[in-house]
Coordinates of C-alpha atoms in Angstrom, one line a residue:
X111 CA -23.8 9.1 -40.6
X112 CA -25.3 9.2 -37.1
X113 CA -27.0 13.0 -36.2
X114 CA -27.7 14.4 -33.2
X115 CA -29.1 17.2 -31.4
X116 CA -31.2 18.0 -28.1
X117 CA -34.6 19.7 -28.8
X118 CA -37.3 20.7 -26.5
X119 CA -39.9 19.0 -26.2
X120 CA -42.9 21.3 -27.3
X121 CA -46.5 21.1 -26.1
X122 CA -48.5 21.6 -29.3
X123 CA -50.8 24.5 -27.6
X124 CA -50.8 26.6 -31.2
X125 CA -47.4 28.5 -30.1
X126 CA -45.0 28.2 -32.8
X127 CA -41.6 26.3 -32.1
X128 CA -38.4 28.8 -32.0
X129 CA -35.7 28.9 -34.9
X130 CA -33.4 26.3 -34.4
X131 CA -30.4 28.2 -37.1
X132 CA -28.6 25.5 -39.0
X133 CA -29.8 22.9 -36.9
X134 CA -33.0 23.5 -38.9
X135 CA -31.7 21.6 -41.2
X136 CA -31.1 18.0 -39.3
X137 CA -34.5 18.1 -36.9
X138 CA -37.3 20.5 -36.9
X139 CA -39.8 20.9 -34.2
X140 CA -43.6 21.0 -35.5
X141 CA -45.7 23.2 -33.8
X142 CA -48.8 22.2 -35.6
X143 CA -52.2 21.0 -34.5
X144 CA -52.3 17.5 -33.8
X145 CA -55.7 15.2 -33.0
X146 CA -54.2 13.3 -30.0
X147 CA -54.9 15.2 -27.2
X148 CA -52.0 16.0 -24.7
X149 CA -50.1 13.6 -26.6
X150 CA -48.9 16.1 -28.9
X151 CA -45.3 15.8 -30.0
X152 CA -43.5 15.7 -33.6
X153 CA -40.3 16.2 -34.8
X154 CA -38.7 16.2 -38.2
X155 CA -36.2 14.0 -39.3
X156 CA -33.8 15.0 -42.3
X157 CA -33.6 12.9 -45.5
X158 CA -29.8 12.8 -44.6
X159 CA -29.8 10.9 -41.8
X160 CA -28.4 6.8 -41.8
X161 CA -28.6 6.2 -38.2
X162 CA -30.4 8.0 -34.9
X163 CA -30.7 7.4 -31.5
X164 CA -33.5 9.2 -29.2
X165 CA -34.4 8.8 -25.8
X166 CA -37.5 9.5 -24.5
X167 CA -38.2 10.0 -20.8
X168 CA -41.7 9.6 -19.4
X169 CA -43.7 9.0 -15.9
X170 CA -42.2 6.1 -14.1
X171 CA -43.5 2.7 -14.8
X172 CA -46.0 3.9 -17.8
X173 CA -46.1 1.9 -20.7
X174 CA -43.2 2.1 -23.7
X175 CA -44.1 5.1 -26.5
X176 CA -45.1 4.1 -29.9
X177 CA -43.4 6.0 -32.5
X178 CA -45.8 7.3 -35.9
X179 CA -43.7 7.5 -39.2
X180 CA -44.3 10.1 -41.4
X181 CA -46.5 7.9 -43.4
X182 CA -48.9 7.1 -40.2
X183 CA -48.0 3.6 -39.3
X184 CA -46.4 2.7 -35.7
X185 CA -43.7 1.7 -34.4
X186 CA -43.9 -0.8 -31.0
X187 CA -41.0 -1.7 -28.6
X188 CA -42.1 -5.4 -29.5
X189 CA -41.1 -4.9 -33.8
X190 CA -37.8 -4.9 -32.3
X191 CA -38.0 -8.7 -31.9
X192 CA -37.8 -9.3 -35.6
X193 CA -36.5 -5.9 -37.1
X194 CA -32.9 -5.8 -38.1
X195 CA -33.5 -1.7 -38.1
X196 CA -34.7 -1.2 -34.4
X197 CA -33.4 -1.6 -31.2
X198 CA -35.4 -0.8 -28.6
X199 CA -34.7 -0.9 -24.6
X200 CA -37.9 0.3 -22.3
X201 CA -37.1 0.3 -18.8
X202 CA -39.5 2.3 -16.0
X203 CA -38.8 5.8 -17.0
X204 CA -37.2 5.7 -20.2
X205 CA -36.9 4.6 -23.5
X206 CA -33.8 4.3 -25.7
X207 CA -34.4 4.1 -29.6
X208 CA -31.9 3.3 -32.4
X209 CA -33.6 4.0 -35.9
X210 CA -31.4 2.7 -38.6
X211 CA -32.7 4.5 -42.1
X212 CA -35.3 5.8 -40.5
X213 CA -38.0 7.4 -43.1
X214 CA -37.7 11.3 -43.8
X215 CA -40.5 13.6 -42.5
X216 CA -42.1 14.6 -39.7
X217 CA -42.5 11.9 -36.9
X218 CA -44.7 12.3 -33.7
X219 CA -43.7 9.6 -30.6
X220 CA -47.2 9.1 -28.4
X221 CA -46.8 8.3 -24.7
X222 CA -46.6 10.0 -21.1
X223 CA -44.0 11.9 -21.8
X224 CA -42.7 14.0 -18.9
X225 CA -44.0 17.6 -19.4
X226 CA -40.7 19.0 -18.2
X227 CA -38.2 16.5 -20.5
X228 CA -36.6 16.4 -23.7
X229 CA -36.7 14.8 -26.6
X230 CA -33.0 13.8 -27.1
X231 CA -31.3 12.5 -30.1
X232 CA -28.0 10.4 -29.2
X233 CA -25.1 10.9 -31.6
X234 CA -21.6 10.0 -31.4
X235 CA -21.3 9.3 -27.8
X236 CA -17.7 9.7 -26.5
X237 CA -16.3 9.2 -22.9
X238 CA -13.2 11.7 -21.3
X239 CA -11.6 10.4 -18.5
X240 CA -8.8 11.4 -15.9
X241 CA -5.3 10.1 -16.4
X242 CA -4.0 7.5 -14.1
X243 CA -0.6 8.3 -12.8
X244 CA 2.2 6.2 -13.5
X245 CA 3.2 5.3 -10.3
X246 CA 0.4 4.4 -7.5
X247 CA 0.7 2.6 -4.6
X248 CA -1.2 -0.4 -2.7
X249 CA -3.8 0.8 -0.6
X250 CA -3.8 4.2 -2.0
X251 CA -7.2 6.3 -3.0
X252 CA -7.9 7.6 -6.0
X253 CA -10.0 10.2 -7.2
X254 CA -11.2 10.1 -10.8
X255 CA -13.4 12.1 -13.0
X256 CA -14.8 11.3 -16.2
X257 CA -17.6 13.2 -18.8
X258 CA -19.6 12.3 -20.9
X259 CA -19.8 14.0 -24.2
X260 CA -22.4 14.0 -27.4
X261 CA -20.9 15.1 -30.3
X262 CA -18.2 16.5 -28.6
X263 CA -20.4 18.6 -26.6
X264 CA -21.1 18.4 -23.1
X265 CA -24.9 16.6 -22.1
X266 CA -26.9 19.0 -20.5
X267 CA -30.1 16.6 -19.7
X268 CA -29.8 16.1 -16.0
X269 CA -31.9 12.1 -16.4
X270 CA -29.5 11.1 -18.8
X271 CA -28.2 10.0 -15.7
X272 CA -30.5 7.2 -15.4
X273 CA -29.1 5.4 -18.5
X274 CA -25.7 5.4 -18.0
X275 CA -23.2 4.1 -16.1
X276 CA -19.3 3.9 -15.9
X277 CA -17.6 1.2 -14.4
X278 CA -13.4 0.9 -13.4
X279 CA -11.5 -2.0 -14.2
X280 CA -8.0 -3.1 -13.8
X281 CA -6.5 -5.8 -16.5
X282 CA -3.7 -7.7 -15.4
X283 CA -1.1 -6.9 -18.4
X284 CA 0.2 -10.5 -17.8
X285 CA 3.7 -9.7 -17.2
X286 CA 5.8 -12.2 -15.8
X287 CA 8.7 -9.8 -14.1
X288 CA 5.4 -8.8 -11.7
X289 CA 3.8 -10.4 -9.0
X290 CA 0.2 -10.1 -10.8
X291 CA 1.2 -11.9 -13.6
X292 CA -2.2 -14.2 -14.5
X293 CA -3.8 -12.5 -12.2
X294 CA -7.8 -11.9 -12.9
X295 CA -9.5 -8.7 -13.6
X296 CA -10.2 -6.4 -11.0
X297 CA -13.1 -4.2 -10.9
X298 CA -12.9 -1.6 -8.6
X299 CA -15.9 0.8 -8.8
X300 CA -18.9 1.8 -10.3
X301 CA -19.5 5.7 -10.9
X302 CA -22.8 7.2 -11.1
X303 CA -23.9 11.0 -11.7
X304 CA -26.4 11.3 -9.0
X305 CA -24.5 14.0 -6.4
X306 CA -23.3 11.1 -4.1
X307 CA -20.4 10.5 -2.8
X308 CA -17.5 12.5 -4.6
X309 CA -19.7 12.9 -7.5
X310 CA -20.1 16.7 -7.3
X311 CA -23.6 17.8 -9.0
X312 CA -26.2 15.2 -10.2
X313 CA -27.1 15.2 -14.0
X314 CA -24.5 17.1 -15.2
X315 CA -22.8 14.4 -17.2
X316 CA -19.8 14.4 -14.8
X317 CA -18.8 10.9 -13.1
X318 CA -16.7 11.9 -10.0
X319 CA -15.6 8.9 -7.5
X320 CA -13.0 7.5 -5.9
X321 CA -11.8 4.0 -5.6
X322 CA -8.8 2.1 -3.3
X323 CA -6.5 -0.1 -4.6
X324 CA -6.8 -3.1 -2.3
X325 CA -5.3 -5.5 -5.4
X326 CA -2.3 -7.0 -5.3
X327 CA 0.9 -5.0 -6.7
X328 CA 1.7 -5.7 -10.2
X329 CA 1.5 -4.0 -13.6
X330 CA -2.3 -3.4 -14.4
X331 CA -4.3 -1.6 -17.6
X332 CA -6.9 0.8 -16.6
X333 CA -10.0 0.3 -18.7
X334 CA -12.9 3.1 -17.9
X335 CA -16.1 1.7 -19.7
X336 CA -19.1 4.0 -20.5
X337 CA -22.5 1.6 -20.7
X338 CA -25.9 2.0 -21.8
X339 CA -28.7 -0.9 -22.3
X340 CA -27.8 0.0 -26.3
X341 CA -24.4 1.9 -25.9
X342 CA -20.8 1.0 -24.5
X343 CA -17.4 3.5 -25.0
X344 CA -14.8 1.8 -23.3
X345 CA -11.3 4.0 -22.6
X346 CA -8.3 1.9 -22.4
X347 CA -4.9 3.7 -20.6
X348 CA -1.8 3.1 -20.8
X349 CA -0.3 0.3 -18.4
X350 CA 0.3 1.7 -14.3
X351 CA 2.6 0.0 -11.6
X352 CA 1.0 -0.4 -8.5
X353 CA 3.6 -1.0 -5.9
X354 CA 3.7 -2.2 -2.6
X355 CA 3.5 0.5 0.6
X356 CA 6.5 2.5 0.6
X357 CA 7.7 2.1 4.2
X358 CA 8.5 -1.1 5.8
X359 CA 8.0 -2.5 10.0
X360 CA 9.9 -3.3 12.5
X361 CA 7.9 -4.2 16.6
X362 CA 10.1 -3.9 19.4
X363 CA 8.1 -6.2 22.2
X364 CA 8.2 -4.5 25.7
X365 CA 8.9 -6.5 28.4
X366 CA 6.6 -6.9 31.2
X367 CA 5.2 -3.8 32.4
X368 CA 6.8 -1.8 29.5
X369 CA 5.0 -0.6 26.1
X370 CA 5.8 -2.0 22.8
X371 CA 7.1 0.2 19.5
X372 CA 6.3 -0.3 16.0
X373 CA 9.1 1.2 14.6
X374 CA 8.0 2.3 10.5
X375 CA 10.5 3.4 8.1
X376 CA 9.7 5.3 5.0
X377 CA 11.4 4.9 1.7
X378 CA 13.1 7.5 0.4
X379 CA 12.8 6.7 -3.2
X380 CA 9.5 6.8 -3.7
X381 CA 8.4 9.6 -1.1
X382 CA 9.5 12.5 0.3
X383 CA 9.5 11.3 4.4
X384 CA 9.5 15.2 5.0
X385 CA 5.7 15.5 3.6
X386 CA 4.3 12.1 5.5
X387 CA 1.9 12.1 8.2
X388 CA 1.0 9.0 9.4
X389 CA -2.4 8.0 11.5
X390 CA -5.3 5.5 12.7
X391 CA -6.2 3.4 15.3
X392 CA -4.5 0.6 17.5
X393 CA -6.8 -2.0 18.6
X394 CA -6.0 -4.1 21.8
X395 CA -6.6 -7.6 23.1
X396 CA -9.2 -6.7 25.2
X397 CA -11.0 -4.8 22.7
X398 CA -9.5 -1.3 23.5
X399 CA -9.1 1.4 20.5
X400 CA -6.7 4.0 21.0
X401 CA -6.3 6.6 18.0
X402 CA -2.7 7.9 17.1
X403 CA -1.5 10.7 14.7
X404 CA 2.2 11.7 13.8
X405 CA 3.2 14.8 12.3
X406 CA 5.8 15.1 9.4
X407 CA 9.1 14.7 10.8
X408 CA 12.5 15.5 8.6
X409 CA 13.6 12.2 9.9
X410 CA 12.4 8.7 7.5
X411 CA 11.4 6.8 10.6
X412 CA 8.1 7.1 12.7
X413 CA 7.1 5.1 16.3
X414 CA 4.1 4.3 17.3
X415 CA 4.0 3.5 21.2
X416 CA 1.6 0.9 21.9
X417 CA 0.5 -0.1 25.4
X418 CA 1.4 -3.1 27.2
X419 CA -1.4 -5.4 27.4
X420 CA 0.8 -8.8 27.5
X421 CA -0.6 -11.8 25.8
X422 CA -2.7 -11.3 23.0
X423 CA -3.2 -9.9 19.2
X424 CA -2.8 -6.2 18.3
X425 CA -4.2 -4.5 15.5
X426 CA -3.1 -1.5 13.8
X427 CA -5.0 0.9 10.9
X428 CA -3.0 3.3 9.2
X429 CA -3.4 5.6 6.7
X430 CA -0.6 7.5 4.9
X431 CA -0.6 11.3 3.7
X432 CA 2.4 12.5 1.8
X433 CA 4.2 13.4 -1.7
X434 CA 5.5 10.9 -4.0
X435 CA 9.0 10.5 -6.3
X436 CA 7.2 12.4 -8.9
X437 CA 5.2 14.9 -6.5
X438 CA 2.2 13.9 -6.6
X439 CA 0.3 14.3 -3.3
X440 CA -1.7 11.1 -2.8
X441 CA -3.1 9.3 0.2
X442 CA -3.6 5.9 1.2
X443 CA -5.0 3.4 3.6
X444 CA -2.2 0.8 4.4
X445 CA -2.7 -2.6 4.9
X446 CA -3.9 -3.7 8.6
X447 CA -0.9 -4.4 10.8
X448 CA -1.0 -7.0 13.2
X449 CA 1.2 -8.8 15.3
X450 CA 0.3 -11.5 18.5
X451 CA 2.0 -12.0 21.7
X452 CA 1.9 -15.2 23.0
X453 CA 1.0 -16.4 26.5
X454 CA 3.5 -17.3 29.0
X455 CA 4.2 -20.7 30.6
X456 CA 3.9 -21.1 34.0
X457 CA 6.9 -22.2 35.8
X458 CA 6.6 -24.5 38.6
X459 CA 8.8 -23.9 41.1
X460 CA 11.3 -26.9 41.9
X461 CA 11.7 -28.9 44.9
X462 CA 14.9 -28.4 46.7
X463 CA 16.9 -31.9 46.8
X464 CA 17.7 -33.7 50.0
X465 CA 21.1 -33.0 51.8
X466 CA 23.8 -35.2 50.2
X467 CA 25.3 -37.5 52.2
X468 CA 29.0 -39.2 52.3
X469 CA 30.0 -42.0 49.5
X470 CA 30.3 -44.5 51.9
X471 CA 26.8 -44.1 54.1
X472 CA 25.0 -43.6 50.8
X473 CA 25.8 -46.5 48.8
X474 CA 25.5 -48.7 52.5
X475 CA 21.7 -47.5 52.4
X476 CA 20.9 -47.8 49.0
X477 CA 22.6 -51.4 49.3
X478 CA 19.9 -53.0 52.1
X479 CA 17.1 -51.9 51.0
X480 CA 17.8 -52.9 47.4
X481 CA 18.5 -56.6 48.1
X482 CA 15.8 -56.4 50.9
X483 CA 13.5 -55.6 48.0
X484 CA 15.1 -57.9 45.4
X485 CA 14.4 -61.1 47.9
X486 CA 11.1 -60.2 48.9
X487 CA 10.1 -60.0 45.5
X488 CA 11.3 -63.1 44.3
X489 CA 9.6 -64.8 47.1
X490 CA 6.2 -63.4 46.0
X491 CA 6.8 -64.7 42.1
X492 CA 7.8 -68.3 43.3
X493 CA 4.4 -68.8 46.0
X494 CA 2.3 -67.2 43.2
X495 CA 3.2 -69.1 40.3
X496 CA 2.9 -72.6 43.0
X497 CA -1.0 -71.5 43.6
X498 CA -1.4 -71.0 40.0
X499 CA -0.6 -74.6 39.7
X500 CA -2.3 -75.8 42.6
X501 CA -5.5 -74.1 41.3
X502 CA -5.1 -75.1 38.1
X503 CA -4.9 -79.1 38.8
X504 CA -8.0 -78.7 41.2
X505 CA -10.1 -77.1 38.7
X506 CA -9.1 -80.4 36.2
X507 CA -9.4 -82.8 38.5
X508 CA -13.1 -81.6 39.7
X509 CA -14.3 -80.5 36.9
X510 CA -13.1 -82.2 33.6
X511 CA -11.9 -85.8 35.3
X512 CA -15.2 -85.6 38.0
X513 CA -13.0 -87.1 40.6
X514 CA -13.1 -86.0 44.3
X515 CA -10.2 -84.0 45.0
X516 CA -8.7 -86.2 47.7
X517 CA -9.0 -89.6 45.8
X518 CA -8.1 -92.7 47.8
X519 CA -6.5 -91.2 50.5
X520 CA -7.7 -92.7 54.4
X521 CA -7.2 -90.7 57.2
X522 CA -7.9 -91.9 60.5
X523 CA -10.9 -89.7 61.7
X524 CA -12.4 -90.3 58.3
X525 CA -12.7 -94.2 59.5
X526 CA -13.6 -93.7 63.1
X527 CA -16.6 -91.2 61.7
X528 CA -17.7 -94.4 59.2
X529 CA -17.6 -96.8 62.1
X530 CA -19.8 -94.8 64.1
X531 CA -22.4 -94.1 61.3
X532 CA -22.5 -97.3 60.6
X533 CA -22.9 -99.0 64.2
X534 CA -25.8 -96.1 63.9
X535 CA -27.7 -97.9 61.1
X536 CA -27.4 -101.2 62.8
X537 CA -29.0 -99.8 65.8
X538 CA -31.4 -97.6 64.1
X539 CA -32.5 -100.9 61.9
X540 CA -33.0 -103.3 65.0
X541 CA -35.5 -100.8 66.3
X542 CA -37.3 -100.7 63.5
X543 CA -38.0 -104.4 63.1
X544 CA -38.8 -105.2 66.9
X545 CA -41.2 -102.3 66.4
X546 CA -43.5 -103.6 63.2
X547 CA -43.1 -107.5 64.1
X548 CA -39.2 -108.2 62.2
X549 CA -38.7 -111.6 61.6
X550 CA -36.4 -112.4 64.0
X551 CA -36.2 -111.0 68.5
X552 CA -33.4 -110.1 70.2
X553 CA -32.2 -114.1 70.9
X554 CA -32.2 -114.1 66.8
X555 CA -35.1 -117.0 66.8
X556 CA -37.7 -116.9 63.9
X557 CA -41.0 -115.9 64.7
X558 CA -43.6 -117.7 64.2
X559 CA -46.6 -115.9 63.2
X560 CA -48.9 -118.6 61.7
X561 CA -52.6 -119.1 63.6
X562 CA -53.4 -122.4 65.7
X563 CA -56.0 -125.0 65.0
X564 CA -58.3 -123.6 68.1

């Protein structure tokens, strides 16, 4: 059976320790001499005990203690590696022990120990924590307190806060008549005792926090876990509903030049409308906040007047005070709002249509210029396809046959230019030969052009 009980730790200067009444019995504080200087401390542990947990607390970032049995050997944080009976977990200003049969007699841990800390021996650890209420809402903020006892007793060590740590979960109970059924676990906070926050007063063994539950709605199983590097008490409630908001929307656009209203209507059912007070902040297109606040009202319906800034997205935070069904007072922050208006079109004005005119003149109009149209058209179709052709059949005849264009054809300044060229020739010939000595003169004798005998 696990024992436990805070001692303090006692600086072995030759002052006896106090009477400890019936807690004598379990550990005893020695107050003899002892040869390590400084180092000095020793407890007694009774022949009784199966199972013990201490926790030492020393300077920050010193190295691990080393525990001496009663029969003088030591114990290192590094025998825990291969001994079944130790668990050990050093961190920078602590260490957390668990002895399992430890050896009766007087023990003595060595280490820097702070001067102003105890020696504290862990026993049945046990977590008390707040009861969820049955019915919650999305978006709304609780507060939650839990304590940590020892033996049923409240801790009074103010660094036990440095070794534990409570979490909040929310365990999707799988239902299938709720919208969260297969949903994953949610965790929603972690609570330390270090006068933060909500947390009231540091070290006193009282976690105090709040959390929001931004989740979807569904059925969910509140599990509060306790954890230490060696210890873990878990508290598992009974299943909560988390519904959605209890008020629904309805936006009234404005048209141009006039405001819009978000019209909100509060259930009944679930609240008491007369207890509500609705406020937050309206953000504009053009990056404008404007905070808003309405007071309870005996009617269910609140409106919020927004401005007009035409085209663009609005955005609205609310939070929600009132009373529930069940009158509980809660609050919550709702889920942003937000709704766009789109950007007009741009109408082009029209162009006004001719005056009409009678049957009669209108269809003789429309009647000339059509078949005007129709015949000048048809003209351009037949004289294009013709030089199509024409340019085809040159191209074939120049290029691929290699025939002049014309082929045999005589015209009659075609042979007047020929005769005249070639009456030029003859000319242009005779000149030449009466020039260089030509055979024949201009009476067409020969020449003779062979020497005489003289």
């Amino acid at each position: 059976m696990a024992k436990l009980i805070l001692i303090s730790m006692v600086l072995l200067l030759g002052v006896s320790a106090p009477a400890l009444g019936d807690e004598q019995e379990k550990l005893t504080v020695l107050a003899e001499g002892n040869e390590i200087p400084l180092l000095n401390n020793r407890f007694r542990i009774d022949h009784d005990v199966d199972k013990i947990t201490l926790l030492f607390f020393r300077r920050q970032g010193s190295p691990a203690v080393v525990l001496v049995r009663p029969d003088g050997s030591k114990i290192y944080a590094t025998h825990s590696l291969n001994d079944d009976n130790l668990q050990w977990h050093d961190e920078l200003g602590y260490d957390l022990i668990v002895l399992n049969k430890p050896m009766p007699g007087p023990w003595q841990v060595v280490g820097q120990i702070l001067p102003d800390s105890r020696i504290m021996v862990i026993g049945d650890i046990s977590l008390q924590v707040d009861e969820l209420p049955p019915l919650l809402f999305r978006g709304e903020i609780i507060k939650l307190t839990g304590k940590v006892l020892n033996d049923g007793e409240q801790v009074k060590i103010g660094r036990f806060r440095d070794v534990i740590n409570m979490q909040v979960d929310f365990v999707s109970t799988n239902n299938n008549e709720y919208s969260n059924f297969g949903a994953r676990t949610e965790h929603v906070a972690n609570f330390k005792d270090d006068g933060r926050g909500f947390d009231e007063r540091p070290g006193d063994a009282i976690f105090t926090g709040e959390f929001r539950l931004d989740f979807a709605a569904g059925q969910w199983r509140p599990e509060i876990a306790l954890t230490t590097p060696i210890i873990q008490r878990k508290v598992v409630q009974e299943p909560v509903v988390v519904k959605e908001p209890p008020l629904t929307y309805e936006l009234h656009e404005g048209a141009k030049g006039e405001s819009h209203e978000l019209h909100i209507t509060l259930d009944e059912q679930l609240l008491d409308p007369q207890s509500v007070l609705l406020q937050g902040k309206i953000f504009y297109p053009n990056n404008d906040e404007q905070a808003f606040s309405l007071p309870a009202e005996q009617d269910n319906t609140r409106v919020i007047t927004i401005s007009n800034y035409e085209w663009g997205r609005y955005s609205l935070q609310i939070e929600l005070y009132g009373t529930n069904s069940n009158g509980r007072e809660f609050m919550a922050a709702l889920p942003d709002y937000e709704f766009a208006i789109a950007r007009p079109i741009e109408k082009v004005e029209e162009i006004a249509p001719p005056v009409s005119q009678g049957p009669t003149e209108l269809a003789e109009q429309s009647d000339q210029p059509s078949a005007m149209s129709n015949a000048l058209f048809y003209s351009l179709v037949v004289l294009g396809n013709v030089f199509i052709l024409l340019a085809g059949w040159a191209a074939i005849r120049v290029l691929v046959q290699k025939k002049p264009l014309l082929g045999n054809i005589n015209l009659l300044f075609w042979k007047k230019k020929s005769a005249q060229s070639d009456e030029q020739e003859t000319n242009s010939s005779e000149a030449n030969s009466d020039k260089n000595g030509s055979k024949s003169d201009k009476s067409g004798e020969i020449l003779n052009l062979s020497m005489s005998d003289d």
